[in-house]
XYZ file of N, CA and C in Angstrom:
387
model
N 37.762 -11.421 -11.005
C 38.707 -10.444 -10.496
C 38.020 -9.370 -9.642
N 36.720 -9.225 -9.811
C 36.024 -8.220 -9.023
C 36.052 -8.569 -7.538
N 35.872 -9.844 -7.234
C 35.906 -10.279 -5.831
C 37.283 -10.045 -5.230
N 38.319 -10.393 -5.982
C 39.683 -10.183 -5.492
C 39.970 -8.698 -5.291
N 39.468 -7.852 -6.199
C 39.673 -6.413 -6.063
C 39.010 -5.894 -4.786
N 37.796 -6.369 -4.507
C 37.104 -5.938 -3.284
C 37.823 -6.431 -2.031
N 38.315 -7.669 -2.075
C 39.036 -8.202 -0.915
C 40.295 -7.395 -0.622
N 41.092 -7.124 -1.657
C 42.328 -6.382 -1.424
C 42.058 -4.917 -1.102
N 40.958 -4.365 -1.623
C 40.589 -3.001 -1.232
C 40.228 -2.958 0.250
N 39.547 -3.999 0.733
C 39.246 -4.082 2.160
C 40.503 -4.198 3.004
N 41.469 -5.000 2.527
C 42.747 -5.120 3.238
C 43.467 -3.769 3.259
N 43.412 -3.043 2.128
C 44.066 -1.731 2.064
C 43.414 -0.750 3.035
N 42.086 -0.761 3.108
C 41.387 0.131 4.047
C 41.744 -0.240 5.488
N 41.832 -1.533 5.776
C 42.233 -1.960 7.118
C 43.608 -1.418 7.479
N 44.570 -1.553 6.556
C 45.913 -1.055 6.850
C 45.938 0.461 6.964
N 45.121 1.146 6.173
C 45.067 2.608 6.262
C 44.537 3.052 7.622
N 43.448 2.422 8.069
C 42.886 2.784 9.374
C 43.842 2.420 10.511
N 44.448 1.235 10.405
C 45.412 0.819 11.420
C 46.597 1.773 11.465
N 47.039 2.201 10.299
C 48.164 3.131 10.221
C 47.808 4.470 10.850
N 46.614 4.962 10.577
C 46.200 6.245 11.149
C 46.128 6.174 12.676
N 45.540 5.104 13.202
C 45.446 4.948 14.661
C 46.837 4.779 15.266
N 47.683 3.998 14.594
C 49.038 3.762 15.100
C 49.845 5.057 15.128
N 49.736 5.855 14.062
C 50.471 7.129 14.042
C 49.963 8.067 15.123
N 48.660 8.068 15.360
C 48.094 8.970 16.346
C 48.474 8.573 17.768
N 48.515 7.252 18.037
C 48.785 6.793 19.399
C 50.262 6.666 19.723
N 51.081 6.192 18.786
C 52.456 5.875 19.162
C 53.481 6.899 18.686
N 53.253 7.503 17.569
C 54.199 8.466 16.974
C 55.589 7.844 16.780
N 55.593 6.579 16.390
C 56.843 5.854 16.142
C 56.978 5.672 14.632
N 58.081 6.123 14.028
C 58.153 6.166 12.560
C 58.298 4.810 11.866
N 58.954 3.844 12.481
C 59.195 2.573 11.794
C 57.901 1.797 11.572
N 57.080 1.704 12.587
C 55.807 1.000 12.450
C 54.866 1.709 11.496
N 54.874 3.030 11.550
C 54.030 3.802 10.644
C 54.456 3.599 9.191
N 55.757 3.557 8.962
C 56.254 3.330 7.603
C 55.896 1.936 7.111
N 56.000 0.940 7.996
C 55.663 -0.430 7.607
C 54.176 -0.553 7.276
N 53.317 0.057 8.077
C 51.887 -0.003 7.799
C 51.527 0.772 6.542
N 52.219 1.863 6.282
C 51.984 2.619 5.048
C 52.375 1.802 3.827
N 53.494 1.107 3.901
C 53.917 0.250 2.793
C 52.919 -0.887 2.591
N 52.407 -1.475 3.671
C 51.392 -2.521 3.550
C 50.131 -1.987 2.874
N 49.722 -0.778 3.248
C 48.566 -0.153 2.604
C 48.808 0.049 1.115
N 49.985 0.532 0.761
C 50.291 0.789 -0.648
C 50.344 -0.511 -1.458
N 50.931 -1.562 -0.894
C 51.008 -2.830 -1.621
C 49.619 -3.430 -1.842
N 48.763 -3.390 -0.833
C 47.405 -3.909 -0.993
C 46.621 -3.059 -1.990
N 46.870 -1.756 -2.007
C 46.199 -0.880 -2.966
C 46.620 -1.183 -4.394
N 47.892 -1.467 -4.599
C 48.376 -1.793 -5.939
C 47.718 -3.078 -6.439
N 47.623 -4.084 -5.582
C 47.007 -5.347 -5.994
C 45.517 -5.145 -6.262
N 44.829 -4.369 -5.432
C 43.409 -4.093 -5.651
C 43.207 -3.344 -6.963
N 44.069 -2.382 -7.248
C 43.984 -1.624 -8.498
C 44.212 -2.537 -9.700
N 45.205 -3.421 -9.610
C 45.486 -4.348 -10.705
C 44.289 -5.257 -10.970
N 43.705 -5.797 -9.919
C 42.560 -6.693 -10.094
C 41.352 -5.941 -10.658
N 41.121 -4.718 -10.204
C 40.000 -3.936 -10.714
C 40.187 -3.591 -12.191
N 41.388 -3.200 -12.569
C 41.655 -2.876 -13.974
C 41.537 -4.122 -14.839
N 42.029 -5.256 -14.357
C 41.907 -6.509 -15.103
C 40.439 -6.892 -15.283
N 39.632 -6.711 -14.254
C 38.212 -7.024 -14.364
C 37.539 -6.110 -15.381
N 37.874 -4.838 -15.345
C 37.272 -3.891 -16.282
C 37.717 -4.177 -17.707
N 38.972 -4.548 -17.883
C 39.527 -4.781 -19.210
C 39.042 -6.091 -19.830
N 39.024 -7.168 -19.046
C 38.721 -8.494 -19.583
C 37.320 -8.987 -19.265
N 36.617 -8.316 -18.380
C 35.275 -8.758 -18.021
C 35.305 -9.874 -16.987
N 34.131 -10.428 -16.751
C 34.022 -11.485 -15.759
C 34.572 -12.807 -16.265
N 35.060 -13.610 -15.340
C 35.561 -14.939 -15.669
C 34.460 -15.960 -15.434
N 34.578 -17.143 -16.048
C 33.564 -18.173 -15.797
C 33.465 -18.562 -14.318
N 34.586 -18.561 -13.604
C 34.533 -18.941 -12.191
C 33.929 -17.863 -11.306
N 33.690 -16.668 -11.853
C 33.031 -15.611 -11.092
C 31.510 -15.738 -11.132
N 31.001 -16.479 -12.092
C 29.555 -16.638 -12.240
C 29.089 -17.924 -11.555
N 27.864 -17.920 -11.086
C 27.306 -19.119 -10.449
C 26.987 -20.199 -11.485
N 26.685 -19.789 -12.717
C 26.354 -20.768 -13.752
C 27.543 -21.104 -14.645
N 28.747 -20.719 -14.240
C 29.945 -20.994 -15.034
C 30.264 -22.482 -15.073
N 30.739 -22.948 -16.221
C 31.080 -24.356 -16.417
C 32.588 -24.508 -16.559
N 33.094 -25.693 -16.242
C 34.530 -25.962 -16.304
C 35.051 -25.839 -17.728
N 34.285 -26.318 -18.705
C 34.759 -26.340 -20.084
C 34.918 -24.939 -20.674
N 34.335 -23.925 -20.050
C 34.493 -22.557 -20.552
C 35.921 -22.043 -20.366
N 36.619 -22.613 -19.422
C 37.987 -22.196 -19.133
C 39.013 -23.140 -19.752
N 38.558 -24.191 -20.423
C 39.451 -25.194 -20.989
C 40.192 -24.632 -22.193
N 41.298 -25.261 -22.519
C 42.082 -24.855 -23.674
C 43.552 -24.778 -23.320
N 44.346 -24.386 -24.308
C 45.790 -24.273 -24.096
C 46.082 -23.104 -23.157
N 46.892 -23.348 -22.154
C 47.237 -22.299 -21.208
C 48.400 -21.463 -21.706
N 49.494 -22.145 -22.058
C 50.692 -21.439 -22.485
C 51.675 -22.461 -23.030
N 52.801 -21.982 -23.482
C 53.852 -22.873 -23.952
C 54.798 -23.162 -22.798
N 55.025 -24.443 -22.517
C 55.940 -24.849 -21.470
C 57.066 -25.646 -22.108
N 58.325 -25.231 -21.954
C 59.434 -25.930 -22.604
C 59.622 -27.334 -22.035
N 59.957 -28.284 -22.899
C 60.108 -29.665 -22.435
C 61.352 -29.871 -21.579
N 62.457 -29.267 -21.948
C 63.699 -29.416 -21.188
C 64.618 -28.259 -21.557
N 65.494 -27.933 -20.647
C 66.417 -26.828 -20.886
C 67.613 -26.971 -19.955
N 68.768 -26.627 -20.456
C 69.975 -26.649 -19.638
C 70.288 -25.302 -19.020
N 69.476 -24.296 -19.346
C 69.783 -22.956 -18.858
C 69.465 -22.716 -17.382
N 68.433 -23.312 -16.791
C 68.232 -23.104 -15.346
C 69.407 -23.570 -14.488
N 70.018 -24.747 -14.736
C 71.201 -25.091 -13.940
C 72.377 -24.146 -14.182
N 72.516 -23.666 -15.422
C 73.580 -22.701 -15.717
C 73.353 -21.401 -14.953
N 72.103 -20.964 -14.886
C 71.786 -19.751 -14.134
C 72.040 -19.948 -12.645
N 71.712 -21.122 -12.121
C 71.961 -21.405 -10.705
C 73.453 -21.428 -10.405
N 74.229 -22.027 -11.307
C 75.682 -22.030 -11.130
C 76.233 -20.604 -11.155
N 75.742 -19.798 -12.086
C 76.179 -18.406 -12.162
C 75.822 -17.621 -10.916
N 74.618 -17.861 -10.370
C 74.228 -17.167 -9.144
C 75.108 -17.593 -7.972
N 75.449 -18.890 -7.921
C 76.336 -19.358 -6.857
C 77.713 -18.715 -6.979
N 78.237 -18.645 -8.203
C 79.534 -17.985 -8.402
C 79.467 -16.503 -8.074
N 78.357 -15.891 -8.426
C 78.168 -14.467 -8.141
C 78.210 -14.209 -6.636
N 77.503 -15.034 -5.873
C 77.483 -14.846 -4.424
C 78.814 -15.213 -3.778
N 79.480 -16.240 -4.305
C 80.814 -16.552 -3.798
C 81.804 -15.446 -4.126
N 81.563 -14.770 -5.241
C 82.424 -13.645 -5.615
C 82.350 -12.494 -4.640
N 81.217 -12.353 -3.958
C 81.109 -11.318 -2.928
C 82.085 -11.617 -1.801
N 82.271 -12.892 -1.506
C 83.144 -13.289 -0.407
C 84.610 -13.310 -0.829
N 84.897 -13.932 -2.001
C 86.281 -14.224 -2.362
C 86.950 -13.205 -3.266
N 86.205 -12.398 -3.979
C 86.879 -11.387 -4.772
C 86.112 -10.978 -6.016
N 86.553 -9.860 -6.563
C 85.901 -9.269 -7.719
C 86.003 -10.164 -8.949
N 87.109 -10.874 -9.123
C 87.302 -11.709 -10.303
C 86.248 -12.812 -10.367
N 85.906 -13.409 -9.236
C 84.888 -14.452 -9.205
C 83.487 -13.855 -9.378
N 83.286 -12.672 -8.845
C 82.023 -11.969 -8.996
C 81.747 -11.667 -10.464
N 82.753 -11.206 -11.179
C 82.593 -10.884 -12.607
C 82.317 -12.146 -13.415
N 83.023 -13.227 -13.096
C 82.754 -14.496 -13.783
C 81.331 -14.970 -13.501
N 80.897 -14.869 -12.269
C 79.533 -15.265 -11.910
C 78.485 -14.407 -12.594
N 78.755 -13.102 -12.708
C 77.819 -12.212 -13.408
C 77.709 -12.593 -14.880
N 78.825 -12.956 -15.501
C 78.806 -13.350 -16.908
C 78.043 -14.667 -17.100
N 78.287 -15.644 -16.233
C 77.595 -16.936 -16.352
C 76.097 -16.758 -16.070
N 75.744 -15.951 -15.080
C 74.337 -15.694 -14.778
C 73.656 -14.991 -15.942
N 74.309 -14.005 -16.519
C 73.734 -13.297 -17.664
C 73.544 -14.242 -18.847
N 74.519 -15.127 -19.089
C 74.387 -16.087 -20.183
C 73.215 -17.033 -19.938
N 73.043 -17.481 -18.699
C 71.935 -18.369 -18.376
C 70.584 -17.691 -18.526
N 70.470 -16.463 -18.052
C 69.205 -15.740 -18.147
C 68.871 -15.431 -19.604
N 69.845 -14.963 -20.361
C 69.597 -14.682 -21.777
C 69.258 -15.960 -22.536
N 69.889 -17.062 -22.183
C 69.555 -18.329 -22.819
C 68.128 -18.749 -22.540
N 67.672 -18.585 -21.286
C 66.293 -18.932 -20.962
C 65.301 -18.039 -21.696
N 65.637 -16.764 -21.800
C 64.711 -15.827 -22.429
C 64.583 -16.089 -23.924
N 65.701 -16.344 -24.585
C 65.688 -16.452 -26.038
C 65.758 -17.880 -26.573
N 65.657 -18.891 -25.734
C 65.784 -20.270 -26.185
C 64.666 -20.668 -27.139
N 63.437 -20.327 -26.833
C 62.303 -20.730 -27.647
C 61.665 -19.533 -28.333
N 62.476 -18.598 -28.784
C 61.925 -17.377 -29.389
C 61.291 -17.672 -30.750
N 61.708 -18.734 -31.423
C 61.167 -19.058 -32.736
C 59.950 -19.969 -32.683
N 59.522 -20.371 -31.506
C 58.385 -21.274 -31.369
C 57.105 -20.479 -31.609
N 56.261 -20.971 -32.524
C 54.996 -20.311 -32.804
C 53.959 -20.726 -31.784
N 53.033 -19.817 -31.498
C 51.978 -20.122 -30.522
C 50.948 -21.034 -31.105
């Protein structure tokens, strides 16, 4: 994560310098705002990577003598099958159609989308790690 933090810090410095030159030369607010947002987003990612490196230490892939088996093991729990993603997609479609056709369809779509999202979140809540 240290390498990634340095890379994104470099990107943030680039956007900061570009923003300063752009503001000085053009005095146009839209471009300056866009470059400022780019600087802030790159800074957030650099900060996240730096904090992760400090908190968790170096990874095996960061070292020259790192081995593949050091990173081996269970990654996470992946559900085998679920009916909730299609339900959520149907709810999102109804929600967006409700914007066009009326509030009644929008409310139905919001309810179906909420049911799908809650189902995905709580479907495997009892599964032990």
